[in-house]
Short mmCIF file of C-alpha atoms and ligand atoms in Angstrom, two decimals:
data_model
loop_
_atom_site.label_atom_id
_atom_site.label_comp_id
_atom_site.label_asym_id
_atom_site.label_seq_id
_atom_site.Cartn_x
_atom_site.Cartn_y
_atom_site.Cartn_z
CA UNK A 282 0.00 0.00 0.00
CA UNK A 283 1.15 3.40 -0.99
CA UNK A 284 0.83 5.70 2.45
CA UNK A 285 3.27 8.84 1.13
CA UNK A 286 3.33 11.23 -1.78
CA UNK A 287 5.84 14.02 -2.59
CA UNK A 288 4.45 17.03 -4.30
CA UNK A 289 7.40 18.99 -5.88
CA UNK A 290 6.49 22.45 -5.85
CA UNK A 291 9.82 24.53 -5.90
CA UNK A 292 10.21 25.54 -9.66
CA UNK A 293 10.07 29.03 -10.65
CA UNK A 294 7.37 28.36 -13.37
CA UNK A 295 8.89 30.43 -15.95
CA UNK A 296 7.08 30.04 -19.43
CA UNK A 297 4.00 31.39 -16.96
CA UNK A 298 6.00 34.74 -16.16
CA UNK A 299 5.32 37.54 -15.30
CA UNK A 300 2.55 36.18 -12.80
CA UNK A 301 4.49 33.87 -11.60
CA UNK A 302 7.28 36.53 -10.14
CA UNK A 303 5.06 36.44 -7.34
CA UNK A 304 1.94 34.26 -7.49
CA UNK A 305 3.63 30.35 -7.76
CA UNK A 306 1.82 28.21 -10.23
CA UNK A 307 0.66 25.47 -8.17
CA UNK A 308 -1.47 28.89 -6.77
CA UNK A 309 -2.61 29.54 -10.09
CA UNK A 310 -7.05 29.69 -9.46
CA UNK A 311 -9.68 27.17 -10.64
CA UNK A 312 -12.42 28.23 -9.07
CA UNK A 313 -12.00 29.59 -5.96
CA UNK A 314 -9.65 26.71 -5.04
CA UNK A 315 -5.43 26.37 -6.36
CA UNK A 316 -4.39 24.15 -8.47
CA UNK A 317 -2.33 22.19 -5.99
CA UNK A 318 -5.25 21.62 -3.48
CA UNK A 319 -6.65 19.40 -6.25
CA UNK A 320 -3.83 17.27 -6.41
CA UNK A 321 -3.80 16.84 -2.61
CA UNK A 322 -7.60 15.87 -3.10
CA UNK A 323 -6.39 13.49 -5.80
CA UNK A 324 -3.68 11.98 -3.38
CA UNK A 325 -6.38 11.82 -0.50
CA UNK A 326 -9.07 9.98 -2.83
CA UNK A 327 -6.15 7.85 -3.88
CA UNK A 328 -5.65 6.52 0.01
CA UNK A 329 -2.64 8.67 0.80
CA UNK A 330 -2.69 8.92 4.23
CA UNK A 331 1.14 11.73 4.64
CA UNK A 332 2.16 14.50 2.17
CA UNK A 333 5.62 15.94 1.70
CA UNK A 334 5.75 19.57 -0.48
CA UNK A 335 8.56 20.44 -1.23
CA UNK A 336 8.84 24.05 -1.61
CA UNK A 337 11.17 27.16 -2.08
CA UNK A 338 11.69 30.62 -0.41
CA UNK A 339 9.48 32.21 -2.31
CA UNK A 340 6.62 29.68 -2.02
CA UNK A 341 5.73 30.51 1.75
CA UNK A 342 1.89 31.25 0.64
CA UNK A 343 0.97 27.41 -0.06
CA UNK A 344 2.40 26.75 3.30
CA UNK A 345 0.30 29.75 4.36
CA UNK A 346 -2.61 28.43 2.48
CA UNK A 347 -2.50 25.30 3.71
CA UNK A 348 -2.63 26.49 7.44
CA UNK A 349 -5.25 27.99 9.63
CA UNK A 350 -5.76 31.86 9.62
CA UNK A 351 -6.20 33.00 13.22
CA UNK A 352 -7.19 36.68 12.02
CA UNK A 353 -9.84 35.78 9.37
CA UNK A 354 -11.33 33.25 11.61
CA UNK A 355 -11.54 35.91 14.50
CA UNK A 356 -12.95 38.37 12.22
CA UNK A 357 -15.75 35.73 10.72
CA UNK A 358 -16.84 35.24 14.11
CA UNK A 359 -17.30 38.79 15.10
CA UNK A 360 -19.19 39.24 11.84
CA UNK A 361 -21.54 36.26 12.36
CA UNK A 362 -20.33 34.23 9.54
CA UNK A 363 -18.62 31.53 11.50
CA UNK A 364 -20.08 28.94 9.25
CA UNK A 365 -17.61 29.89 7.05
CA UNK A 366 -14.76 28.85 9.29
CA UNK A 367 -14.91 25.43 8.44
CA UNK A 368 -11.48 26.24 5.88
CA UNK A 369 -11.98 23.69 2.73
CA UNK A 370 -8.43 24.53 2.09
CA UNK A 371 -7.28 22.50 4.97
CA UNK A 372 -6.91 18.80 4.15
CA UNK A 373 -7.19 15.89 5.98
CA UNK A 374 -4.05 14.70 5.63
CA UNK A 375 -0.57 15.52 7.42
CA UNK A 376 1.58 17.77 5.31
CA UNK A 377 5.16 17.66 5.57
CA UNK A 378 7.34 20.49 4.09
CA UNK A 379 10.81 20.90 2.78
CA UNK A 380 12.89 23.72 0.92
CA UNK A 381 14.88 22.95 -2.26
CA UNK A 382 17.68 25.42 -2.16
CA UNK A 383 18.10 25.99 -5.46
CA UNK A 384 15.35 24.95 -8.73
CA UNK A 385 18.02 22.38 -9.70
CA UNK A 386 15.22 20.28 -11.45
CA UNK A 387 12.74 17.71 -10.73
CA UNK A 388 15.33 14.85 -9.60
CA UNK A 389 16.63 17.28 -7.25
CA UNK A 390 13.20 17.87 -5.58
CA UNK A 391 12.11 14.54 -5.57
CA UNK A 392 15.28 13.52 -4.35
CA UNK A 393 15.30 15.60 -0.87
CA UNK A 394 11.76 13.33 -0.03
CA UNK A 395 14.24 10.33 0.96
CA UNK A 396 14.22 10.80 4.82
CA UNK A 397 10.46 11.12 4.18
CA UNK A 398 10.21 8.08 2.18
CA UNK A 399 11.73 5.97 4.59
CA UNK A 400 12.92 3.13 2.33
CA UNK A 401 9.23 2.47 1.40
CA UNK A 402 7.81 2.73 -1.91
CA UNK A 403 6.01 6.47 -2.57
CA UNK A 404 4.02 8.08 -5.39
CA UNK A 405 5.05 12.06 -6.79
CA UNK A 406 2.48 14.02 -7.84
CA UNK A 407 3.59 17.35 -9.59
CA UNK A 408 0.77 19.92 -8.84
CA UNK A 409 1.10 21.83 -12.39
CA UNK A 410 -0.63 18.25 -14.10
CA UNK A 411 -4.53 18.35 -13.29
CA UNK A 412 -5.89 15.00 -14.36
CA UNK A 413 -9.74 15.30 -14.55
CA UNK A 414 -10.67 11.60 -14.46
CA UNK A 415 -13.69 10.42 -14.81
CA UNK A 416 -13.90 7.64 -12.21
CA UNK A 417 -10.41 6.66 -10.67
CA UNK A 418 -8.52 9.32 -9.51
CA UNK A 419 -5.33 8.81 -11.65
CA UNK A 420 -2.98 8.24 -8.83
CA UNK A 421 -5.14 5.24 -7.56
CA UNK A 422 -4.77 3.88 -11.17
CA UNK A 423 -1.15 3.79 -11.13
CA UNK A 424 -1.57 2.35 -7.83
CA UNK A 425 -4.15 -0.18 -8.98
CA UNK A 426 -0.75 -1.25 -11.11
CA UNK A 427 1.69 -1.31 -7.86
CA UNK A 428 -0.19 -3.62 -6.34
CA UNK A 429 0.07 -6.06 -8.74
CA UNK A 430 3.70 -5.59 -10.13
CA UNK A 431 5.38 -3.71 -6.92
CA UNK A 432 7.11 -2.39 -9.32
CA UNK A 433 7.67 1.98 -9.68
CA UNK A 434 5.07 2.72 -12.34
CA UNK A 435 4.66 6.29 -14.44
CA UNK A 436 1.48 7.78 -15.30
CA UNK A 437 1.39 8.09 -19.16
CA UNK A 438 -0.70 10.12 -21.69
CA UNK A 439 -1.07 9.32 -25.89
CA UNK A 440 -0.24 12.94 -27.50
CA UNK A 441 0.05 13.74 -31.17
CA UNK A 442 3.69 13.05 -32.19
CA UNK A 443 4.14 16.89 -32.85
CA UNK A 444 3.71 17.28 -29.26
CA UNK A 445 6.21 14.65 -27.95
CA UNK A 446 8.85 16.94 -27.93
CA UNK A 447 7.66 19.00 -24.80
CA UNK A 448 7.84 15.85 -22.51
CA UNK A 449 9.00 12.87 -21.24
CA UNK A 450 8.59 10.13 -23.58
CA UNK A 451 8.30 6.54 -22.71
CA UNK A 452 8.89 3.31 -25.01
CA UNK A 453 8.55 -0.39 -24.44
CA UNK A 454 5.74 -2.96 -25.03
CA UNK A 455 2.35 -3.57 -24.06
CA UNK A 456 1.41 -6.36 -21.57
CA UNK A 457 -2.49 -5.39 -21.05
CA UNK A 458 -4.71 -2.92 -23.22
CA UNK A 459 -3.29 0.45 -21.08
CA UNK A 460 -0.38 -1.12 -19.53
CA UNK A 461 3.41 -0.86 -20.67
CA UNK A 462 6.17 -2.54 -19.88
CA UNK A 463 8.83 0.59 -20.28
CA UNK A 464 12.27 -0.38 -21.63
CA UNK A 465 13.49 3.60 -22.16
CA UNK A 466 12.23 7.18 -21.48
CA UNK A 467 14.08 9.92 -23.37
CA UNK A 468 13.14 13.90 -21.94
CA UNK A 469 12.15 16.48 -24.74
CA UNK A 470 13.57 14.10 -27.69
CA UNK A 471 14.96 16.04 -30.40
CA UNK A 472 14.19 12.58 -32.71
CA UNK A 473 11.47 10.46 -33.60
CA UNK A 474 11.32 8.51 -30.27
CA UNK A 475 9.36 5.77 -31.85
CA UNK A 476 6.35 5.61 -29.47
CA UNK A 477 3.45 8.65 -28.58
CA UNK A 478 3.72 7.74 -25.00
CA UNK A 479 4.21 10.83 -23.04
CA UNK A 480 5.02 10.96 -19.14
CA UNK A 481 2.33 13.12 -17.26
CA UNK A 482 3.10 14.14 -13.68
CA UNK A 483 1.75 11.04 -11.70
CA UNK A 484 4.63 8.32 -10.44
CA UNK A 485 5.05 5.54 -7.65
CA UNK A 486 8.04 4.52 -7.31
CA UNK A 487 10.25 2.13 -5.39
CA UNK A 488 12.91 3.39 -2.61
CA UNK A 489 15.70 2.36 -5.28
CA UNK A 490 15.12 5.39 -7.66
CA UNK A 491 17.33 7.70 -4.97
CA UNK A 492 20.34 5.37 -5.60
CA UNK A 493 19.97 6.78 -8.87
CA UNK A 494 18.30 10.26 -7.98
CA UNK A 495 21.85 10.67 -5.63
CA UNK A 496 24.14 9.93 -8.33
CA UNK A 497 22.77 11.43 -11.75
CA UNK A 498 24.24 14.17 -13.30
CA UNK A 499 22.16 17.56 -14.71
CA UNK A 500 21.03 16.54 -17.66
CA UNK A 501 18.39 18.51 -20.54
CA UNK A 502 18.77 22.04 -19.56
CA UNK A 503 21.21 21.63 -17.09
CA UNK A 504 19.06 20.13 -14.76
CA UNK A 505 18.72 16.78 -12.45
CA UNK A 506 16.08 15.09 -14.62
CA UNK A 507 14.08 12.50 -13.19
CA UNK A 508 13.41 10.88 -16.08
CA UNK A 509 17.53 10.12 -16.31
CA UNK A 510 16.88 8.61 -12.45
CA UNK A 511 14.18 6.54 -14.48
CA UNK A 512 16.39 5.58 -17.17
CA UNK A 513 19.05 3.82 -14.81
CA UNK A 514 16.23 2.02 -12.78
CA UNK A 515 15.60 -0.11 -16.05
CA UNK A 516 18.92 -1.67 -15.61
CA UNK A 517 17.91 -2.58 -11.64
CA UNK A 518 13.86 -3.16 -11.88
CA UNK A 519 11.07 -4.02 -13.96
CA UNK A 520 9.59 -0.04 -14.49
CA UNK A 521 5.92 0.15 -15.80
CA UNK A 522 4.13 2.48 -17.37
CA UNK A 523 0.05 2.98 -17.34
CA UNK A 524 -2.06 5.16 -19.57
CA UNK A 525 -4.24 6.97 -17.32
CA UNK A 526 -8.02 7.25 -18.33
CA UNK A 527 -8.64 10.76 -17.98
CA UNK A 528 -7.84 14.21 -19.54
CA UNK A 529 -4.32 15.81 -18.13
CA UNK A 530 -4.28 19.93 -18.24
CA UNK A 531 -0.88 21.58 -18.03
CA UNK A 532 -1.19 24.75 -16.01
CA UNK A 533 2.20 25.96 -17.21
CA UNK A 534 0.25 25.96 -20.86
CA UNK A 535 -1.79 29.26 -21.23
CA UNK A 536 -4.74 27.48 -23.46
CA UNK A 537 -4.81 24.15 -21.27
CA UNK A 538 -5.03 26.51 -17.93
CA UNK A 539 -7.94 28.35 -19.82
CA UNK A 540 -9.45 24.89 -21.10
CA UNK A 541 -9.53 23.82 -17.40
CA UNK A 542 -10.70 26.80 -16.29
CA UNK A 543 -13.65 26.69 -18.49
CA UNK A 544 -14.11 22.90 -17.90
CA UNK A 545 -14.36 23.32 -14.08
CA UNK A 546 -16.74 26.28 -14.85
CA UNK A 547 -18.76 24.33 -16.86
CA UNK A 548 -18.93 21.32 -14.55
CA UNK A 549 -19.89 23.11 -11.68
CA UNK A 550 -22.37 25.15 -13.93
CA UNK A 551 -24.13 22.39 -14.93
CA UNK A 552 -23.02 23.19 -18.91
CA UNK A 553 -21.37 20.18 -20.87
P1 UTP B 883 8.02 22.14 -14.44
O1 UTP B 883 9.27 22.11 -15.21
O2 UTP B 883 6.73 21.85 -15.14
O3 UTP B 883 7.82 23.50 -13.70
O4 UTP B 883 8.17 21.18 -13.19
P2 UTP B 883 8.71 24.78 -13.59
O5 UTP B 883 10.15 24.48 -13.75
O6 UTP B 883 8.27 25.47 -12.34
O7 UTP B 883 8.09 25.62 -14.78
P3 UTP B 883 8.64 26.12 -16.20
O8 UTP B 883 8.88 24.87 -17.00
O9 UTP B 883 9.87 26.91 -15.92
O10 UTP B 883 7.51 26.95 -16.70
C1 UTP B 883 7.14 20.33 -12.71
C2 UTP B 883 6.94 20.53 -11.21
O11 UTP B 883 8.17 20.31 -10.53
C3 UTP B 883 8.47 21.39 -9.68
C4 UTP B 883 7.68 22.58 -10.22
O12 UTP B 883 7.35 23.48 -9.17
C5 UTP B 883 6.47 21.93 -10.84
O13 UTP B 883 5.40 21.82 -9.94
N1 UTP B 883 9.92 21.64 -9.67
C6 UTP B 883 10.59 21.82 -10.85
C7 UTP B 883 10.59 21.68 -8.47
O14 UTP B 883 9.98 21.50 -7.38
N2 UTP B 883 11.92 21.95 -8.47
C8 UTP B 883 12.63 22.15 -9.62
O15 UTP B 883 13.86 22.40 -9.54
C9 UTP B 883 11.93 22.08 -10.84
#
């Protein structure tokens, strides 16, 4: 069973600049709720019972966010409006945070959740991919996978080949109708990568990946890419990869942040 998550949410979020000078992107609004509160949600419907974020010094307001405000609750209670108190934004779940020093990449964050991890298996959930599924949350899918395999397993998505080059894209061969048995990952390939199996930000994985997370070098961009943690774990353990059912938004996308936008709107509007 898969108790812990680790939310990375220390990058500076730059193709969504300016905003994101000061407002962080896991922050950005749909509805009246952050992104990043859905992906707790999603971690909580998905059985996770302890949260690590990891964020950075300039990402104090999700801490903030995620806390109890002693002033507005004072001030809802003078007013008459303590029904109100009861904060949605506070989850039921214990949240752990940490600081990555520097945005060194995604490796880097993921890799300062190994004291947290404790040698057990964890997922990561990165808080800029909303997954609107329609039944099972897509963490509990890749889960659904663990269980049977206890093997790490990657969330994956089918895109249109033009599009492979913004992610992480994952080969290997099919051993049930959405299930892969990965044999490589290549970030942002600059080549046909012979497969239209992109990575979206959902992952369990098994303690071994920080072997690999403490020993990579900065890779694409000059950062510590996960996906090159990934890439060694092939040589030590059988790596799996499941296409999630559901529609994944990147909020770091101007017209997917919009399309979610609208889509939440809509749902909660009772439009299609
Ligand atoms: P992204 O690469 O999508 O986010 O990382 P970014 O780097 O913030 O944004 P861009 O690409 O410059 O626009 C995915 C997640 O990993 C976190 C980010 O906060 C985001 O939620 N992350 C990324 C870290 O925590 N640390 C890093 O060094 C890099």
């Amino acid at each position: 069973m898969i108790k812990k998550a680790i939310i990375p949410a220390a990058g500076y979020g730059t193709r969504s600049l300016p905003i994101t000078k000061v407002v962080p992107k896991e922050m950005f609004p749909i509805g009246v709720k952050p992104a990043i509160q859905y992906v707790v949600e999603e971690a909580l419907d998905s059985g996770i019972e302890e949260i690590l974020i990891v964020v950075s010094r300039t990402k104090n307001i999700i801490v903030d966010y995620f806390d109890h405000s002693q002033e507005l609750e004072s001030f809802l209670e003078k007013k008459n409006k303590s029904h109100l108190i009861n904060d949605q934004s506070i989850p039921n779940v214990q949240l752990h945070y940490t600081r990555q020093p520097f945005a060194r990449g995604l490796g880097d964050a993921v890799r300062l959740g190994e004291t947290f991890a404790k040698g057990e298996p964890f997922a990561v959930l990165l808080p800029d991919d909303i997954v609107i599924a329609e039944e099972t949350p897509a963490l509990k899918q890749l889960m659904n996978i663990y269980d049977q395999t206890k093997n790490s397993v990657i969330g994956l998505n089918e895109v249109k080949r033009e599009e492979l080059k913004n992610y992480g894209v994952a080969t290997g061969r099919y051993i049930a109708k959405q299930v892969v048995k990965m044999n490589d990952i290549v970030e942002k390939p600059t080549t046909d990568p012979g497969s239209n199996l992109a990575v979206i930000g959902r992952y369990i994985f098994t303690p071994t990946i920080f072997t690999y997370l403490n020993s990579i070098e900065p890779g694409v961009g000059g950062e510590y890419q996960l996906t090159d943690a990934i890439k060694c774990l092939f040589e030590k353990e059988k790596v799996y990869g499941k296409i999630v059912n559901g529609k994944r938004y990147d909020i770091g996308k101007e017209d997917e942040y919009i399309q979610l936008v609208n889509h939440y709107y809509n749902s909660t509007h009772g439009k299609q």
